[in-house]
Amino acid sequence: MRDERFCASNCPFTRAIGTIGNKWKPIIINVIGTRTVRFGQLDSIIPLISRKVLTEQLKELEEDGLLERLAYKELPPRVEYKLSEKGLAFLPILESIKEWNCKYEVALTPKETDRITYAQ
Amino acid sequence: MRDERFCASNCPFTRAIGTIGNKWKPIIINVIGTRTVRFGQLDSIIPLISRKVLTEQLKELEEDGLLERLAYKELPPRVEYKLSEKGLAFLPILESIKEWNCKYEVALTPKETDRITYAQ
DNA sequence: ATTTGTAGTTACCTCGCAGTAACCAGAATA
DNA sequence: TATTCTGGTTACTGCGAGGTAACTACAAAT
């Protein structure tokens, strides 16, 4: 999922793309935003992602220091995710991507059915 | 390569991730920058990418209006790629990703060998 | 006559991403 | 007693992304 050849590059930009350059991570970071979110919430807010892949993505994001995982020793288990300082600093970039897209996107005619929104 | 479920979303952010949210497109956009670059140049500047995938990515970027393809009717053929207004407007976002990464990345110890740089 | 150079395209094959389903702990509730 | 609730993990599986190699056109150079 994470491309090790990218992460091993000596180019900062290439390394950055190696860590956040896939489709799920920007979505997950955007969904968490400034909140504290539980695993089950993420799983239900992002319907297209499977539990397994969500787990993997969250683990990588934690390893890369973008988010913090708070596991409470309860039963049934409770785990909360929130963005770290690094993750929060990435939010403005996602905002500029939104603005960029709204400004330049060619008009589409999405079906009224199967609408999916991850924005808050 | 492009995730159609993402592109069909009614959420602008999700659609944006659907078009530029993979590892190669940000790299290609960054390499082209403000220049006009030939196909062969891209192929040699980005060694890890295969010709086939490079062709596919360039075609999608053109379809999404991020770059312009100028094919000269010569033999041997000559094709030049340059960013459109939309593509150029994306460059500042890539710059902020670079800054973000340099500021927050955890220190790595990349091998002195196999160094790869796409930055200009 | 043969090689070179460019920008692809095509067929073929493989590896691995990702989906699905089953399973887990153990307290609380019915 | 059995079910529920949560946040995973594991095994199995299939599809498709992506790599490789061969091939194209045609002019110019050797």
CSV table of N, CA, C and O (backbone and C1' of nucleotides) in Angstrom, one decimal, chain A residues 1 48 50 52-53 75-76, chain C residues 17-20 25-27:
chain,number,residue,atom,x,y,z
A,1,MET,N,0.8,-1.2,0.0
A,1,MET,CA,0.0,0.0,0.0
A,1,MET,C,0.9,1.3,0.0
A,1,MET,O,0.8,2.1,-0.8
A,48,LEU,N,-17.4,2.7,1.4
A,48,LEU,CA,-16.7,1.9,0.4
A,48,LEU,C,-15.5,1.2,0.9
A,48,LEU,O,-15.0,0.3,0.2
A,50,SER,N,-13.3,-1.3,3.2
A,50,SER,CA,-13.5,-2.5,4.0
A,50,SER,C,-12.8,-2.3,5.4
A,50,SER,O,-11.8,-1.6,5.5
A,52,LYS,N,-10.8,-4.2,6.9
A,52,LYS,CA,-9.4,-4.6,6.8
A,52,LYS,C,-8.5,-3.5,6.3
A,52,LYS,O,-7.5,-3.2,6.9
A,53,VAL,N,-9.0,-2.9,5.2
A,53,VAL,CA,-8.2,-1.8,4.6
A,53,VAL,C,-8.2,-0.6,5.5
A,53,VAL,O,-7.1,0.0,5.7
A,75,LEU,N,-14.2,-3.4,27.8
A,75,LEU,CA,-14.8,-4.4,27.0
A,75,LEU,C,-16.3,-4.1,27.0
A,75,LEU,O,-16.9,-4.0,28.1
A,76,PRO,N,-16.9,-4.1,25.8
A,76,PRO,CA,-16.2,-4.1,24.5
A,76,PRO,C,-15.2,-3.0,24.3
A,76,PRO,O,-15.4,-1.9,24.9
C,17,DC,P,0.4,-5.2,-1.9
C,17,DC,O5',-0.9,-4.3,-2.1
C,17,DC,C5',-1.1,-3.7,-3.4
C,17,DC,C4',-2.6,-3.7,-3.7
C,17,DC,C3',-3.5,-3.3,-2.5
C,17,DC,O3',-4.5,-2.4,-3.0
C,17,DC,C1',-4.2,-5.4,-3.3
C,18,DA,P,-5.4,-1.6,-2.0
C,18,DA,O5',-6.7,-2.4,-1.9
C,18,DA,C5',-7.4,-2.8,-3.0
C,18,DA,C4',-8.4,-3.9,-2.7
C,18,DA,C3',-9.2,-3.6,-1.4
C,18,DA,O3',-10.5,-3.9,-1.7
C,18,DA,C1',-8.3,-5.8,-1.5
C,19,DG,P,-11.7,-3.3,-0.8
C,19,DG,O5',-12.9,-4.3,-1.0
C,19,DG,C5',-13.1,-4.9,-2.2
C,19,DG,C4',-13.6,-6.3,-2.0
C,19,DG,C3',-14.6,-6.4,-0.8
C,19,DG,O3',-15.8,-7.0,-1.2
C,19,DG,C1',-12.9,-8.1,-0.7
C,20,DT,P,-17.0,-7.1,-0.1
C,20,DT,O5',-16.9,-8.6,0.4
C,20,DT,C5',-16.6,-9.6,-0.5
C,20,DT,C4',-16.7,-11.0,0.2
C,20,DT,C3',-17.6,-11.0,1.4
C,20,DT,O3',-18.4,-12.2,1.3
C,20,DT,C1',-15.4,-11.6,2.1
C,25,DA,P,-11.4,-16.3,22.9
C,25,DA,O5',-11.3,-14.9,23.7
C,25,DA,C5',-10.1,-14.1,23.5
C,25,DA,C4',-10.3,-12.8,24.2
C,25,DA,C3',-11.1,-12.9,25.5
C,25,DA,O3',-10.5,-12.0,26.5
C,25,DA,C1',-12.4,-11.6,24.0
C,26,DG,P,-10.4,-12.5,28.1
C,26,DG,O5',-11.7,-11.8,28.6
C,26,DG,C5',-11.9,-10.4,28.5
C,26,DG,C4',-13.3,-10.0,28.7
C,26,DG,C3',-14.1,-10.8,29.8
C,26,DG,O3',-14.9,-9.9,30.5
C,26,DG,C1',-15.3,-10.8,27.8
C,27,DA,P,-14.9,-10.0,32.1
C,27,DA,O5',-15.8,-8.7,32.5
C,27,DA,C5',-15.5,-7.5,31.9
C,27,DA,C4',-16.8,-6.9,31.3
C,27,DA,C3',-18.0,-6.9,32.2
C,27,DA,O3',-18.5,-5.6,32.4
C,27,DA,C1',-18.5,-7.7,30.1
